[in-house]
């Protein structure tokens, strides 16, 4: 695991984790990760050319012993508490991008909510908002 992780890298790790946790990183999820890193203010100054390398590092962490637990600890430590809801919002956005929420992704969302102490009302609002944005006719 990297010694020090920037907040922006940690946010990417979280998005990669929710996409990869079911064993398949769908194209809509990958596109959403790229789009979010380009448009959200929290990624101001982030070099999008680094996205493949940062994503690979996230995959390496997840592949290691106790990968998911290590990732949750890293996210908790590297992301300031004031950005926990931002992190959760981005992860939900990636999860719903392919209009499929397998059990593995739901489980990761639950673990992340618990680890970051995201209250139920905030979580429900973020989840509902993302679901509404990706709904099709």
PDB file of C-alpha atoms in Angstrom:
ATOM      1  CA  UNK A   1       0.000   0.000   0.000  1.00  0.00           C
ATOM      2  CA  UNK A   2       1.328   3.464  -0.803  1.00  0.00           C
ATOM      3  CA  UNK A   3       2.802   5.326   2.178  1.00  0.00           C
ATOM      4  CA  UNK A   4       0.916   8.557   1.615  1.00  0.00           C
ATOM      5  CA  UNK A   5      -2.135   8.893  -0.569  1.00  0.00           C
ATOM      6  CA  UNK A   6      -3.551  12.190  -1.754  1.00  0.00           C
ATOM      7  CA  UNK A   7      -7.217  12.892  -1.192  1.00  0.00           C
ATOM      8  CA  UNK A   8      -7.817  12.925  -4.944  1.00  0.00           C
ATOM      9  CA  UNK A   9      -6.108   9.565  -5.434  1.00  0.00           C
ATOM     10  CA  UNK A  10      -8.149   8.109  -2.575  1.00  0.00           C
ATOM     11  CA  UNK A  11     -11.363   9.338  -4.199  1.00  0.00           C
ATOM     12  CA  UNK A  12     -10.338   7.568  -7.410  1.00  0.00           C
ATOM     13  CA  UNK A  13      -9.512   4.424  -5.403  1.00  0.00           C
ATOM     14  CA  UNK A  14     -13.037   4.442  -3.985  1.00  0.00           C
ATOM     15  CA  UNK A  15     -14.636   4.757  -7.411  1.00  0.00           C
ATOM     16  CA  UNK A  16     -12.415   2.016  -8.851  1.00  0.00           C
ATOM     17  CA  UNK A  17     -13.255  -0.217  -5.897  1.00  0.00           C
ATOM     18  CA  UNK A  18     -17.014  -0.027  -6.385  1.00  0.00           C
ATOM     19  CA  UNK A  19     -16.561  -0.686 -10.089  1.00  0.00           C
ATOM     20  CA  UNK A  20     -14.189  -3.626  -9.604  1.00  0.00           C
ATOM     21  CA  UNK A  21     -15.711  -5.266  -6.541  1.00  0.00           C
ATOM     22  CA  UNK A  22     -18.049  -7.444  -8.641  1.00  0.00           C
ATOM     23  CA  UNK A  23     -15.150  -8.658 -10.801  1.00  0.00           C
ATOM     24  CA  UNK A  24     -16.187  -6.595 -13.837  1.00  0.00           C
ATOM     25  CA  UNK A  25     -15.471  -2.946 -14.541  1.00  0.00           C
ATOM     26  CA  UNK A  26     -18.253  -1.951 -16.930  1.00  0.00           C
ATOM     27  CA  UNK A  27     -17.596   0.680 -19.590  1.00  0.00           C
ATOM     28  CA  UNK A  28     -20.276   3.064 -18.246  1.00  0.00           C
ATOM     29  CA  UNK A  29     -18.622   2.896 -14.809  1.00  0.00           C
ATOM     30  CA  UNK A  30     -15.184   3.629 -16.268  1.00  0.00           C
ATOM     31  CA  UNK A  31     -16.574   6.520 -18.303  1.00  0.00           C
ATOM     32  CA  UNK A  32     -18.232   7.920 -15.185  1.00  0.00           C
ATOM     33  CA  UNK A  33     -14.959   7.781 -13.253  1.00  0.00           C
ATOM     34  CA  UNK A  34     -13.224   9.685 -16.053  1.00  0.00           C
ATOM     35  CA  UNK A  35     -16.024  12.225 -16.305  1.00  0.00           C
ATOM     36  CA  UNK A  36     -16.153  12.873 -12.563  1.00  0.00           C
ATOM     37  CA  UNK A  37     -12.392  13.432 -12.365  1.00  0.00           C
ATOM     38  CA  UNK A  38     -12.676  15.993 -15.166  1.00  0.00           C
ATOM     39  CA  UNK A  39     -15.673  18.011 -13.935  1.00  0.00           C
ATOM     40  CA  UNK A  40     -15.929  17.915 -10.144  1.00  0.00           C
ATOM     41  CA  UNK A  41     -14.289  20.772  -8.215  1.00  0.00           C
ATOM     42  CA  UNK A  42     -12.762  18.296  -5.755  1.00  0.00           C
ATOM     43  CA  UNK A  43     -10.534  17.125  -8.636  1.00  0.00           C
ATOM     44  CA  UNK A  44      -9.286  20.614  -9.490  1.00  0.00           C
ATOM     45  CA  UNK A  45      -5.624  20.239 -10.435  1.00  0.00           C
ATOM     46  CA  UNK A  46      -5.837  16.444 -10.813  1.00  0.00           C
ATOM     47  CA  UNK A  47      -3.826  15.257 -13.819  1.00  0.00           C
ATOM     48  CA  UNK A  48      -6.246  13.024 -15.737  1.00  0.00           C
ATOM     49  CA  UNK A  49      -3.274  11.391 -17.478  1.00  0.00           C
ATOM     50  CA  UNK A  50      -2.546   9.767 -14.100  1.00  0.00           C
ATOM     51  CA  UNK A  51      -5.953   8.077 -13.949  1.00  0.00           C
ATOM     52  CA  UNK A  52      -4.770   4.704 -15.369  1.00  0.00           C
ATOM     53  CA  UNK A  53      -1.844   4.551 -12.914  1.00  0.00           C
ATOM     54  CA  UNK A  54      -3.981   5.565  -9.937  1.00  0.00           C
ATOM     55  CA  UNK A  55      -6.580   2.967 -10.951  1.00  0.00           C
ATOM     56  CA  UNK A  56      -3.878   0.288 -11.213  1.00  0.00           C
ATOM     57  CA  UNK A  57      -2.666   1.139  -7.722  1.00  0.00           C
ATOM     58  CA  UNK A  58      -6.220   0.764  -6.421  1.00  0.00           C
ATOM     59  CA  UNK A  59      -6.447  -2.656  -8.084  1.00  0.00           C
ATOM     60  CA  UNK A  60      -3.139  -3.689  -6.484  1.00  0.00           C
ATOM     61  CA  UNK A  61      -4.398  -2.687  -3.040  1.00  0.00           C
ATOM     62  CA  UNK A  62      -7.612  -4.640  -3.557  1.00  0.00           C
ATOM     63  CA  UNK A  63      -5.697  -7.705  -4.780  1.00  0.00           C
ATOM     64  CA  UNK A  64      -3.544  -7.786  -1.663  1.00  0.00           C
ATOM     65  CA  UNK A  65      -4.204  -9.629   1.556  1.00  0.00           C
ATOM     66  CA  UNK A  66      -7.257  -8.091   3.277  1.00  0.00           C
ATOM     67  CA  UNK A  67      -7.548  -5.805   0.257  1.00  0.00           C
ATOM     68  CA  UNK A  68     -11.053  -4.519   0.881  1.00  0.00           C
ATOM     69  CA  UNK A  69     -10.426  -3.860   4.568  1.00  0.00           C
ATOM     70  CA  UNK A  70      -7.148  -2.117   3.731  1.00  0.00           C
ATOM     71  CA  UNK A  71      -8.938  -0.010   1.136  1.00  0.00           C
ATOM     72  CA  UNK A  72     -11.635   1.035   3.604  1.00  0.00           C
ATOM     73  CA  UNK A  73      -8.971   2.023   6.149  1.00  0.00           C
ATOM     74  CA  UNK A  74      -7.042   3.950   3.520  1.00  0.00           C
ATOM     75  CA  UNK A  75     -10.164   5.841   2.429  1.00  0.00           C
ATOM     76  CA  UNK A  76     -11.041   6.709   6.011  1.00  0.00           C
ATOM     77  CA  UNK A  77      -7.521   8.021   6.637  1.00  0.00           C
ATOM     78  CA  UNK A  78      -6.812   9.800   3.335  1.00  0.00           C
ATOM     79  CA  UNK A  79     -10.130  11.582   2.822  1.00  0.00           C
ATOM     80  CA  UNK A  80     -10.994  14.447   5.176  1.00  0.00           C
ATOM     81  CA  UNK A  81     -14.210  13.909   7.111  1.00  0.00           C
ATOM     82  CA  UNK A  82     -15.806  16.944   5.449  1.00  0.00           C
ATOM     83  CA  UNK A  83     -15.533  15.074   2.116  1.00  0.00           C
ATOM     84  CA  UNK A  84     -17.024  11.764   3.281  1.00  0.00           C
ATOM     85  CA  UNK A  85     -20.403  12.576   1.742  1.00  0.00           C
ATOM     86  CA  UNK A  86     -18.663  13.698  -1.465  1.00  0.00           C
ATOM     87  CA  UNK A  87     -16.793  10.402  -1.592  1.00  0.00           C
ATOM     88  CA  UNK A  88     -19.998   8.449  -1.023  1.00  0.00           C
ATOM     89  CA  UNK A  89     -21.848  10.463  -3.683  1.00  0.00           C
ATOM     90  CA  UNK A  90     -19.156   9.703  -6.270  1.00  0.00           C
ATOM     91  CA  UNK A  91     -19.078   6.014  -5.415  1.00  0.00           C
ATOM     92  CA  UNK A  92     -22.865   5.775  -5.755  1.00  0.00           C
ATOM     93  CA  UNK A  93     -22.670   7.641  -9.074  1.00  0.00           C
ATOM     94  CA  UNK A  94     -20.220   5.053 -10.424  1.00  0.00           C
ATOM     95  CA  UNK A  95     -22.226   2.141  -9.025  1.00  0.00           C
ATOM     96  CA  UNK A  96     -25.447   3.151 -10.782  1.00  0.00           C
ATOM     97  CA  UNK A  97     -23.798   4.221 -14.059  1.00  0.00           C
ATOM     98  CA  UNK A  98     -24.312   0.824 -15.698  1.00  0.00           C
ATOM     99  CA  UNK A  99     -27.873   0.501 -14.347  1.00  0.00           C
ATOM    100  CA  UNK A 100     -26.855  -2.691 -12.543  1.00  0.00           C
ATOM    101  CA  UNK A 101     -26.211  -3.008  -8.813  1.00  0.00           C
ATOM    102  CA  UNK A 102     -24.918  -6.494  -8.048  1.00  0.00           C
ATOM    103  CA  UNK A 103     -24.749  -7.672  -4.450  1.00  0.00           C
ATOM    104  CA  UNK A 104     -20.998  -7.044  -4.278  1.00  0.00           C
ATOM    105  CA  UNK A 105     -21.468  -3.360  -5.063  1.00  0.00           C
ATOM    106  CA  UNK A 106     -24.333  -3.049  -2.591  1.00  0.00           C
ATOM    107  CA  UNK A 107     -22.172  -4.697   0.064  1.00  0.00           C
ATOM    108  CA  UNK A 108     -19.287  -2.301  -0.595  1.00  0.00           C
ATOM    109  CA  UNK A 109     -21.658   0.666  -0.348  1.00  0.00           C
ATOM    110  CA  UNK A 110     -22.890  -0.671   2.987  1.00  0.00           C
ATOM    111  CA  UNK A 111     -19.353  -1.182   4.308  1.00  0.00           C
ATOM    112  CA  UNK A 112     -18.343   2.291   3.150  1.00  0.00           C
ATOM    113  CA  UNK A 113     -21.430   3.906   4.730  1.00  0.00           C
ATOM    114  CA  UNK A 114     -20.653   2.197   8.016  1.00  0.00           C
ATOM    115  CA  UNK A 115     -16.924   2.954   7.968  1.00  0.00           C
ATOM    116  CA  UNK A 116     -17.458   6.636   7.206  1.00  0.00           C
ATOM    117  CA  UNK A 117     -20.527   6.941   9.458  1.00  0.00           C
ATOM    118  CA  UNK A 118     -22.681   8.306   6.638  1.00  0.00           C
ATOM    119  CA  UNK A 119     -26.096   8.825   8.206  1.00  0.00           C
ATOM    120  CA  UNK A 120     -29.049   6.982   6.683  1.00  0.00           C
ATOM    121  CA  UNK A 121     -30.851  10.092   5.468  1.00  0.00           C
ATOM    122  CA  UNK A 122     -27.777  11.429   3.656  1.00  0.00           C
ATOM    123  CA  UNK A 123     -27.043   8.024   2.127  1.00  0.00           C
ATOM    124  CA  UNK A 124     -30.636   7.598   0.964  1.00  0.00           C
ATOM    125  CA  UNK A 125     -30.689  11.069  -0.594  1.00  0.00           C
ATOM    126  CA  UNK A 126     -27.427  10.502  -2.467  1.00  0.00           C
ATOM    127  CA  UNK A 127     -28.533   7.056  -3.632  1.00  0.00           C
ATOM    128  CA  UNK A 128     -31.940   8.277  -4.790  1.00  0.00           C
ATOM    129  CA  UNK A 129     -30.444  11.269  -6.577  1.00  0.00           C
ATOM    130  CA  UNK A 130     -27.942   9.153  -8.524  1.00  0.00           C
ATOM    131  CA  UNK A 131     -30.597   6.582  -9.393  1.00  0.00           C
ATOM    132  CA  UNK A 132     -32.895   9.322 -10.704  1.00  0.00           C
ATOM    133  CA  UNK A 133     -30.121  10.783 -12.891  1.00  0.00           C
ATOM    134  CA  UNK A 134     -29.426   7.444 -14.581  1.00  0.00           C
ATOM    135  CA  UNK A 135     -33.031   6.331 -15.074  1.00  0.00           C
ATOM    136  CA  UNK A 136     -34.045   5.651 -18.670  1.00  0.00           C
ATOM    137  CA  UNK A 137     -37.314   6.252 -20.470  1.00  0.00           C
TER     138      UNK A 137
END
